[in-house]
Short mmCIF file of C-alpha atoms and ligand atoms in Angstrom, two decimals:
data_model
loop_
_atom_site.label_atom_id
_atom_site.label_comp_id
_atom_site.label_asym_id
_atom_site.label_seq_id
_atom_site.Cartn_x
_atom_site.Cartn_y
_atom_site.Cartn_z
CA MET M 1 -119.20 24.15 -93.55
CA PRO M 2 -117.89 27.22 -91.30
CA ASN M 3 -118.72 27.04 -87.69
CA PRO M 4 -121.87 24.78 -88.03
CA ASP M 5 -124.80 25.61 -85.45
CA PRO M 6 -125.71 22.37 -83.72
CA TYR M 7 -129.21 23.92 -83.15
CA THR M 8 -129.82 24.17 -86.62
CA TYR M 9 -128.06 21.30 -87.86
CA PHE M 10 -129.47 18.28 -86.81
CA GLN M 11 -132.93 17.64 -87.93
CA VAL M 12 -135.37 15.47 -85.49
CA GLY M 13 -135.88 11.88 -87.12
CA SER M 14 -132.83 12.19 -89.39
CA LEU M 15 -129.80 9.87 -89.38
CA TYR M 16 -126.29 10.84 -89.17
CA LYS M 17 -122.98 9.27 -89.10
CA ARG M 18 -121.01 9.18 -85.80
CA LYS M 19 -117.79 10.12 -87.43
CA ASP M 20 -119.54 13.15 -88.99
CA ILE M 21 -120.85 14.20 -85.96
CA HIS M 22 -117.43 14.44 -84.37
CA ASP M 23 -115.74 15.86 -87.46
CA LEU M 24 -117.98 18.69 -87.06
CA PHE M 25 -118.51 19.38 -83.68
CA GLY M 26 -115.51 17.60 -81.64
CA GLY M 27 -116.26 15.25 -78.53
CA GLN M 28 -115.19 11.98 -77.84
CA ARG M 29 -115.69 9.38 -80.55
CA GLN M 30 -116.25 6.36 -78.32
CA GLY M 31 -118.85 5.77 -75.45
CA GLY M 32 -122.21 6.61 -74.89
CA ILE M 33 -121.67 10.27 -73.54
CA SER M 34 -119.68 12.77 -75.50
CA THR M 35 -118.91 15.98 -74.41
CA PRO M 36 -117.45 18.48 -77.04
CA SER M 37 -115.40 21.25 -75.67
CA ARG M 38 -116.11 23.95 -78.10
CA TYR M 39 -119.98 23.91 -78.17
CA PRO M 40 -122.40 23.90 -75.05
CA VAL M 41 -123.61 20.66 -75.87
CA ILE M 42 -123.61 16.98 -74.49
CA PHE M 43 -124.11 14.21 -77.32
CA LEU M 44 -125.88 11.22 -75.88
CA PHE M 45 -125.74 7.94 -77.76
CA SER M 46 -128.26 5.41 -76.73
CA SER M 47 -127.43 1.80 -78.04
CA LYS M 48 -130.45 0.18 -76.37
CA ARG M 49 -128.07 -1.81 -74.72
CA GLY M 50 -128.71 -3.82 -71.90
CA LYS M 51 -131.72 -5.87 -73.26
CA GLU M 52 -129.84 -9.20 -72.15
CA PHE M 53 -130.21 -7.77 -68.41
CA GLY M 54 -133.54 -7.07 -68.74
CA TYR M 55 -133.42 -3.28 -68.85
CA GLN M 56 -133.12 -0.85 -71.82
CA ASP M 57 -132.91 2.81 -72.62
CA GLY M 58 -135.64 4.13 -74.38
CA TRP M 59 -139.24 5.95 -73.87
CA LYS M 60 -141.51 4.67 -71.04
CA ASP M 61 -145.36 5.11 -70.41
CA ASP M 62 -144.53 8.45 -68.24
CA GLY M 63 -143.37 10.42 -71.30
CA LEU M 64 -139.68 10.48 -70.18
CA TYR M 65 -136.83 8.99 -72.12
CA TYR M 66 -134.85 6.63 -69.40
CA TYR M 67 -130.94 6.83 -70.67
CA THR M 68 -128.60 4.63 -68.31
CA GLY M 69 -125.39 6.24 -67.39
CA GLU M 70 -121.91 5.02 -68.14
CA GLY M 71 -119.46 2.81 -66.43
CA GLN M 72 -118.90 -0.74 -67.60
CA VAL M 73 -117.84 -2.52 -64.51
CA GLY M 74 -118.65 -1.89 -60.67
CA ASP M 75 -120.61 1.15 -59.16
CA MET M 76 -121.71 3.92 -61.60
CA THR M 77 -120.61 7.20 -60.10
CA PHE M 78 -121.24 10.93 -60.93
CA THR M 79 -117.98 11.59 -62.73
CA ARG M 80 -117.12 12.35 -66.45
CA GLY M 81 -120.04 11.83 -68.42
CA ASN M 82 -122.66 11.01 -65.63
CA LEU M 83 -121.65 14.08 -64.06
CA ALA M 84 -122.01 16.14 -67.19
CA ILE M 85 -125.64 15.03 -67.37
CA LYS M 86 -126.31 15.60 -63.88
CA ASN M 87 -124.95 19.28 -64.25
CA HIS M 88 -126.02 20.07 -67.88
CA LEU M 89 -128.32 22.98 -67.08
CA LYS M 90 -126.01 24.74 -64.25
CA ASP M 91 -123.28 24.16 -66.80
CA GLY M 92 -125.30 25.76 -69.72
CA LYS M 93 -125.28 22.76 -71.96
CA ASP M 94 -127.91 21.19 -73.79
CA LEU M 95 -128.35 17.19 -74.48
CA PHE M 96 -128.82 16.17 -77.76
CA LEU M 97 -129.99 12.58 -77.77
CA PHE M 98 -129.39 9.87 -80.60
CA GLU M 99 -130.69 6.28 -81.06
CA THR M 100 -128.38 3.69 -82.74
CA GLU M 101 -129.51 2.17 -86.05
CA GLY M 102 -127.39 -0.14 -87.50
CA ASP M 103 -124.45 1.93 -88.62
CA LEU M 104 -126.06 5.23 -88.28
CA ARG M 105 -127.35 7.44 -85.19
CA ARG M 106 -130.90 8.95 -85.49
CA PHE M 107 -131.37 12.22 -83.75
CA ILE M 108 -134.42 11.81 -81.32
CA GLY M 109 -134.17 15.63 -80.28
CA ARG M 110 -132.97 17.99 -77.69
CA MET M 111 -133.82 16.92 -73.88
CA SER M 112 -133.58 18.18 -70.55
CA LEU M 113 -132.61 15.96 -67.48
CA VAL M 114 -135.97 15.95 -65.10
CA GLY M 115 -134.63 13.58 -62.56
CA TYR M 116 -132.20 10.34 -61.97
CA GLU M 117 -132.94 7.22 -60.10
CA GLU M 118 -130.20 5.17 -58.47
CA VAL M 119 -130.95 1.21 -59.42
CA THR M 120 -129.22 -1.86 -59.01
CA ILE M 121 -128.22 -3.31 -62.26
CA PRO M 122 -125.91 -5.75 -63.54
CA ASP M 123 -122.31 -4.80 -64.89
CA ILE M 124 -121.02 -6.44 -68.17
CA LYS M 125 -119.38 -9.17 -65.77
CA GLY M 126 -123.09 -10.09 -64.52
CA ASN M 127 -122.21 -8.55 -60.95
CA LEU M 128 -124.94 -6.74 -59.70
CA ARG M 129 -123.75 -2.94 -59.02
CA LYS M 130 -124.91 0.59 -58.36
CA GLY M 131 -126.39 2.00 -61.66
CA ILE M 132 -127.81 5.53 -62.57
CA LEU M 133 -130.95 5.89 -64.62
CA PHE M 134 -131.61 9.36 -66.21
CA LYS M 135 -134.82 10.68 -66.94
CA LEU M 136 -134.87 13.02 -69.79
CA ILE M 137 -137.71 15.08 -71.12
CA PRO M 138 -137.81 16.73 -74.55
CA GLN M 139 -137.16 20.40 -74.18
CA ASP M 140 -140.23 21.26 -76.00
CA ALA M 141 -142.35 19.61 -73.85
CA SER M 142 -142.68 22.25 -71.19
CA ILE M 143 -144.75 24.06 -73.86
CA GLU M 144 -148.21 22.61 -72.95
CA PRO M 145 -151.57 24.28 -73.86
CA GLU M 146 -152.49 23.57 -70.41
CA PRO M 147 -149.68 23.85 -68.14
CA LEU M 148 -149.48 21.83 -64.95
CA PRO M 149 -150.97 23.68 -61.99
CA TYR M 150 -148.28 24.63 -59.63
CA PRO M 151 -147.89 22.05 -56.88
CA GLU M 152 -149.52 23.57 -53.41
CA LYS M 153 -146.09 23.43 -51.63
CA TYR M 154 -144.41 25.90 -54.23
CA GLU M 155 -145.40 29.67 -54.23
CA LYS M 156 -146.30 31.12 -57.30
CA PRO M 157 -143.52 33.24 -58.94
CA GLU M 158 -145.25 36.47 -59.52
CA LYS M 159 -145.33 36.97 -55.92
CA ARG M 160 -141.93 37.07 -55.22
CA SER M 161 -139.68 40.27 -55.06
CA PHE M 162 -136.97 40.78 -57.99
CA HIS M 163 -133.96 39.36 -56.00
CA ASP M 164 -135.97 36.63 -54.36
CA LEU M 165 -137.13 35.81 -58.03
CA ARG M 166 -133.73 35.67 -59.34
CA GLN M 167 -132.51 33.60 -56.36
CA ALA M 168 -135.08 30.81 -57.06
CA ALA M 169 -134.44 30.94 -60.87
CA PHE M 170 -130.64 29.94 -59.89
CA ASN M 171 -131.68 27.67 -57.37
CA ALA M 172 -134.00 25.82 -59.91
CA ILE M 173 -130.88 25.43 -62.37
CA LYS M 174 -128.98 24.16 -59.44
CA ALA M 175 -131.58 21.68 -58.19
CA ASP M 176 -130.56 18.24 -57.59
CA GLY M 177 -132.61 15.80 -59.83
CA ASN M 178 -132.51 12.77 -57.25
CA VAL M 179 -136.24 11.99 -57.59
CA ALA M 180 -137.66 8.58 -58.12
CA ASP M 181 -141.33 9.38 -58.71
CA SER M 182 -141.83 10.52 -62.54
CA ARG M 183 -144.73 12.63 -61.62
CA GLU M 184 -142.96 14.66 -58.92
CA ALA M 185 -139.90 14.63 -61.06
CA LYS M 186 -142.09 16.39 -64.05
CA ALA M 187 -143.91 18.70 -61.79
CA ARG M 188 -140.45 19.86 -60.41
CA TYR M 189 -139.18 20.21 -63.82
CA TYR M 190 -142.24 22.22 -65.00
CA PHE M 191 -141.79 24.39 -61.72
CA ARG M 192 -138.07 25.15 -62.43
CA SER M 193 -138.70 25.98 -65.99
CA ASN M 194 -141.51 28.46 -65.00
CA ILE M 195 -139.95 29.99 -62.37
CA ILE M 196 -136.79 30.73 -64.88
CA ALA M 197 -139.13 31.89 -67.35
CA SER M 198 -140.75 34.35 -64.91
CA TYR M 199 -137.59 35.90 -63.63
CA VAL M 200 -136.54 36.42 -66.94
CA ARG M 201 -139.93 38.20 -67.87
CA ASN M 202 -139.57 40.24 -64.73
CA ARG M 203 -135.97 41.08 -65.08
CA ALA M 204 -136.97 44.63 -67.12
CA TYR M 205 -140.37 45.06 -65.21
CA GLY M 206 -142.54 44.50 -68.13
CA PHE M 207 -140.19 46.42 -70.70
CA CYS M 208 -138.97 44.13 -73.67
CA GLU M 209 -135.34 43.80 -73.37
CA ALA M 210 -134.66 44.13 -77.33
CA CYS M 211 -136.84 47.26 -78.26
CA GLY M 212 -136.97 48.78 -74.94
CA LYS M 213 -140.93 49.38 -75.42
CA PHE M 214 -143.19 48.34 -72.99
CA ALA M 215 -145.37 45.19 -73.04
CA PRO M 216 -148.20 46.06 -75.43
CA PHE M 217 -151.05 44.68 -72.96
CA ASN M 218 -151.49 43.14 -69.45
CA THR M 219 -152.31 39.49 -68.99
CA THR M 220 -155.77 38.45 -66.99
CA ASN M 221 -153.57 38.55 -63.97
CA GLY M 222 -152.49 41.92 -64.34
CA GLN M 223 -148.87 41.29 -65.51
CA PRO M 224 -147.30 43.21 -68.73
CA TYR M 225 -147.20 40.37 -71.32
CA LEU M 226 -143.92 39.64 -72.74
CA GLU M 227 -142.60 36.24 -74.00
CA PRO M 228 -139.22 34.41 -72.46
CA HIS M 229 -137.20 33.81 -75.58
CA HIS M 230 -134.41 31.00 -75.69
CA ILE M 231 -131.79 32.62 -77.33
CA ARG M 232 -129.49 29.81 -78.62
CA ARG M 233 -132.38 26.96 -79.05
CA ARG M 234 -134.58 29.24 -80.77
CA SER M 235 -137.22 26.94 -79.30
CA ASP M 236 -138.83 28.28 -76.24
CA GLY M 237 -139.42 24.81 -73.99
CA GLY M 238 -137.67 23.86 -70.75
CA PRO M 239 -135.39 25.71 -68.56
CA ASP M 240 -132.26 27.68 -69.57
CA ARG M 241 -129.87 29.56 -67.90
CA PRO M 242 -130.88 33.38 -67.92
CA GLU M 243 -127.95 34.71 -69.61
CA PHE M 244 -129.23 32.67 -72.64
CA MET M 245 -132.77 33.90 -72.23
CA ILE M 246 -134.31 37.40 -72.82
CA ALA M 247 -137.94 38.76 -72.21
CA LEU M 248 -139.47 40.11 -75.67
CA CYS M 249 -142.44 41.99 -76.97
CA PRO M 250 -144.30 39.88 -79.38
CA ASN M 251 -142.93 41.86 -82.34
CA CYS M 252 -139.33 41.31 -81.39
CA HIS M 253 -139.95 37.60 -80.60
CA ARG M 254 -141.22 37.07 -84.23
CA LYS M 255 -138.41 38.72 -85.54
CA ALA M 256 -135.78 36.57 -83.52
CA HIS M 257 -137.80 33.51 -85.02
CA HIS M 258 -138.71 34.41 -88.37
CA GLY M 259 -136.76 37.69 -89.32
CA ALA M 260 -134.70 37.80 -92.34
CA ASP M 261 -131.74 38.87 -90.11
CA GLN M 262 -132.63 36.84 -87.19
CA LYS M 263 -129.09 35.26 -86.94
CA LYS M 264 -127.52 38.70 -86.15
CA PHE M 265 -130.47 39.86 -84.13
CA ASN M 266 -130.24 36.70 -82.06
CA GLN M 267 -126.43 37.37 -81.69
CA ALA M 268 -127.38 40.79 -80.17
CA LEU M 269 -129.56 39.50 -78.03
CA LEU M 270 -127.29 36.81 -76.58
CA GLN M 271 -124.80 39.99 -75.84
CA LYS M 272 -127.75 41.81 -74.30
CA ALA M 273 -128.66 38.59 -72.00
CA GLN M 274 -124.92 37.90 -71.10
CA TRP M 275 -124.53 41.89 -70.15
CA ILE M 276 -127.30 41.87 -67.83
CA GLU M 277 -126.42 38.62 -66.08
CA ARG M 278 -122.59 39.67 -65.95
CA SER M 279 -123.62 43.26 -64.55
CA LEU M 280 -126.23 41.59 -62.04
CA PHE M 281 -123.89 39.03 -60.85
CA ASN M 282 -121.02 41.52 -60.17
CA SER M 283 -123.41 43.97 -58.72
CA THR M 284 -123.06 47.00 -60.90
CA LEU M 285 -126.04 47.06 -62.45
CA LYS M 286 -128.17 49.81 -61.35
CA TYR M 287 -132.05 49.91 -61.90
CA VAL M 288 -132.93 53.84 -62.31
CA THR M 289 -136.24 55.77 -63.11
CA ALA M 290 -136.39 59.01 -65.06
CA ALA M 291 -139.32 61.19 -66.04
CA LEU M 292 -140.10 62.98 -69.13
CA THR M 293 -142.29 65.48 -67.95
CA ILE M 294 -143.92 67.68 -70.46
CA ASP M 295 -145.82 70.83 -69.43
CA ASN M 296 -148.60 72.47 -71.23
CA GLU M 297 -146.57 74.17 -73.69
CA GLY M 298 -144.68 71.08 -74.92
CA ARG M 299 -141.79 71.88 -73.02
CA ILE M 300 -139.32 69.16 -71.03
CA LEU M 301 -138.16 69.21 -67.74
CA ILE M 302 -134.09 68.66 -67.28
CA ALA M 303 -132.07 69.24 -64.43
CA ARG M 304 -128.38 69.73 -64.08
CA ARG M 305 -126.28 67.15 -61.44
CA PRO M 306 -124.20 68.64 -58.91
CA THR M 307 -120.57 69.39 -59.89
CA LYS M 308 -119.30 66.92 -57.21
CA GLY M 309 -120.22 63.14 -57.60
CA VAL M 310 -120.51 60.97 -60.51
CA LEU M 311 -121.35 62.59 -63.91
CA GLY M 312 -121.08 65.90 -62.18
CA ASP M 313 -122.36 69.03 -64.07
CA HIS M 314 -124.12 66.69 -66.89
CA TRP M 315 -127.77 67.53 -67.60
CA GLU M 316 -130.31 64.45 -67.11
CA PHE M 317 -133.95 63.86 -66.98
CA PRO M 318 -134.87 63.70 -63.28
CA GLY M 319 -135.43 60.49 -61.36
CA GLY M 320 -133.46 58.08 -59.56
CA LYS M 321 -132.17 54.84 -57.86
CA PHE M 322 -134.90 52.08 -57.69
CA GLU M 323 -135.47 50.59 -54.53
CA GLU M 324 -136.64 47.11 -53.77
CA ASN M 325 -139.79 47.65 -51.60
CA GLU M 326 -141.44 49.75 -54.38
CA THR M 327 -142.88 49.68 -57.86
CA LEU M 328 -140.96 52.09 -60.58
CA GLU M 329 -143.64 54.45 -60.71
CA GLU M 330 -143.56 54.68 -56.99
CA CYS M 331 -139.96 55.19 -57.17
CA LEU M 332 -139.98 57.90 -59.88
CA LYS M 333 -142.78 59.67 -57.85
CA ARG M 334 -140.66 59.77 -54.48
CA GLU M 335 -137.67 60.97 -56.35
CA LEU M 336 -138.99 63.73 -58.12
CA LYS M 337 -140.34 65.03 -54.64
CA GLU M 338 -137.36 64.28 -52.91
CA GLU M 339 -135.33 66.20 -55.45
CA LEU M 340 -137.39 68.83 -56.85
CA ASN M 341 -140.44 69.09 -54.84
CA LEU M 342 -142.39 68.29 -58.04
CA THR M 343 -145.58 66.06 -58.13
CA VAL M 344 -146.16 64.27 -61.25
CA GLU M 345 -149.18 62.28 -62.89
CA ILE M 346 -147.59 59.48 -64.71
CA GLU M 347 -149.12 58.96 -68.29
CA ARG M 348 -147.38 55.92 -69.51
CA PRO M 349 -144.10 53.84 -69.73
CA PHE M 350 -142.10 55.38 -72.42
CA MET M 351 -138.67 53.23 -72.94
CA LEU M 352 -136.07 51.31 -71.41
CA VAL M 353 -132.66 52.05 -72.11
CA ASP M 354 -129.79 50.20 -71.15
CA HIS M 355 -126.57 51.67 -70.77
CA ASP M 356 -122.76 50.80 -69.91
CA TYR M 357 -121.06 53.42 -68.04
CA GLU M 358 -117.65 50.77 -67.84
CA LYS M 359 -117.66 51.05 -64.11
CA PHE M 360 -121.00 50.46 -63.78
CA GLN M 361 -124.22 49.89 -65.72
CA ILE M 362 -127.96 51.26 -65.59
CA ARG M 363 -131.04 50.20 -66.91
CA LEU M 364 -132.98 53.41 -67.66
CA PHE M 365 -136.95 52.96 -67.08
CA THR M 366 -138.56 56.35 -68.74
CA TYR M 367 -142.36 57.42 -68.36
CA ILE M 368 -143.91 60.16 -69.95
CA CYS M 369 -145.27 62.38 -67.20
CA LYS M 370 -147.47 65.67 -66.34
CA PRO M 371 -146.34 68.23 -63.54
CA MET M 372 -148.97 68.98 -61.35
CA ASN M 373 -147.26 71.94 -59.22
CA SER M 374 -144.54 74.57 -60.36
CA ASN M 375 -142.86 75.84 -57.16
CA LEU M 376 -139.95 73.30 -57.94
CA LYS M 377 -137.06 73.33 -55.26
CA LEU M 378 -133.26 72.48 -56.00
CA ASN M 379 -132.51 70.08 -53.26
CA GLU M 380 -130.02 67.82 -55.29
CA HIS M 381 -129.44 69.47 -58.91
CA SER M 382 -127.59 73.06 -59.34
CA LYS M 383 -130.32 73.94 -61.75
CA TYR M 384 -133.45 73.11 -63.66
CA VAL M 385 -135.17 74.28 -66.84
CA TRP M 386 -138.19 73.50 -69.24
CA ILE M 387 -137.12 73.36 -72.52
CA LYS M 388 -138.16 72.68 -76.28
CA LEU M 389 -137.16 69.23 -77.40
CA LYS M 390 -135.09 70.71 -80.63
CA ASN M 391 -133.18 72.56 -77.75
CA LEU M 392 -131.86 69.48 -76.24
CA LYS M 393 -128.96 69.22 -78.28
CA ASN M 394 -127.57 72.36 -76.64
CA TYR M 395 -127.02 70.51 -73.32
CA LYS M 396 -124.35 68.15 -72.15
CA PHE M 397 -126.12 64.91 -71.05
CA THR M 398 -125.19 61.94 -69.19
CA GLY M 399 -124.68 58.94 -71.71
CA ALA M 400 -127.97 56.96 -70.99
CA ASP M 401 -130.05 60.23 -71.54
CA LYS M 402 -128.13 61.08 -74.77
CA ARG M 403 -129.09 57.69 -76.21
CA LEU M 404 -132.76 58.53 -74.89
CA ILE M 405 -132.62 61.92 -76.58
CA GLU M 406 -131.92 59.90 -79.85
CA ILE M 407 -134.60 57.81 -79.29
CA MET M 408 -137.20 60.67 -78.45
CA LEU M 409 -136.02 62.45 -81.68
CA ALA M 410 -136.86 59.69 -83.70
CA HIS M 411 -139.99 58.91 -82.02
CA THR M 412 -143.21 60.80 -83.40
CA SER M 413 -145.97 60.34 -80.92
CA LEU M 414 -143.95 62.37 -78.27
ZN1 ZN N 1 -139.59 44.48 -78.49
ZN1 ZN N 2 -138.35 32.28 -78.77
#
């Protein structure tokens, strides 16, 4: 089998030979914790060992799977396998849990670490030493019909600004799981999962990061409705790194799970998510708004950029760079007023277009607008014109706007 995918290969409840697991995916063939280098996974083999010492790996009443770390003699330390479990989310790896049954291994499921406890347990020589007890939760456990309420002390993610939210999401990934109380550990886990999902949902301000269309409706709390999709796992529970997640409209989300070409589609989504996060990490991603301002005669407003500066003499749909303390709509109105003395009424969001100019990247948020005045001024541009859509091809546009025009011309409702 060429390039097997561990996310689809292992079926919950099925039995596997340990040799086959390593033949396919690599990783250490001995010991309880195996870390293949070519796959973003960590295999945990629970042998139900330790029974003779009065402790045992397995499910507990709190709904968590308790898994004892590695190290047969002396204190357990956060090195090698134990460190890999502790950092699995930060390192972008998923835990695949197996239980030993005779010569075979039964796949229990994909897990996430909610916390760990340091406990005193005997080593194989019978000496008491420091042990590490990992508490694992099934990844899908965070899809609950009624999610846990936010603990009082945590602020609701929707209240935060984009950069605060992004910071909070990455803090959630790095969070240390040294929590003894299982309830508290689970509450924190749900909170972390929630804040990362919330960040991803807000990363494109309500526009689908695949098709670029705006969310089809608002939720009861007034947020545009998008679904956070876990690209690698194709099952949407638990926290994951934002570069493996993407905000999708319900149509695109169905396609990612059920489409005939879902493999190709998910590969494209993965590339997109990594492009976004890499550009944000490098601080080269600009959030820009643009207006498709259409007058009563069906003509659209375009303006020519000044000769000097980036993309000089290119035509564009006017708009400008988004500032943190405003909404996209406020940004658009402000920019049009500043640059062209134009007042508009925003009719509806049109489309998000992501574009890479190599030295920098932009996310262009576009809106259909109606002009409210005609005495325009050229405060930045060298020229403006109102033209019919069919004449757009006669002008030299910026790369992102060229892509936008292709979409517009293919779009019948405009
Ligand atoms: Zn979509
Ligand atoms: Zn999904």
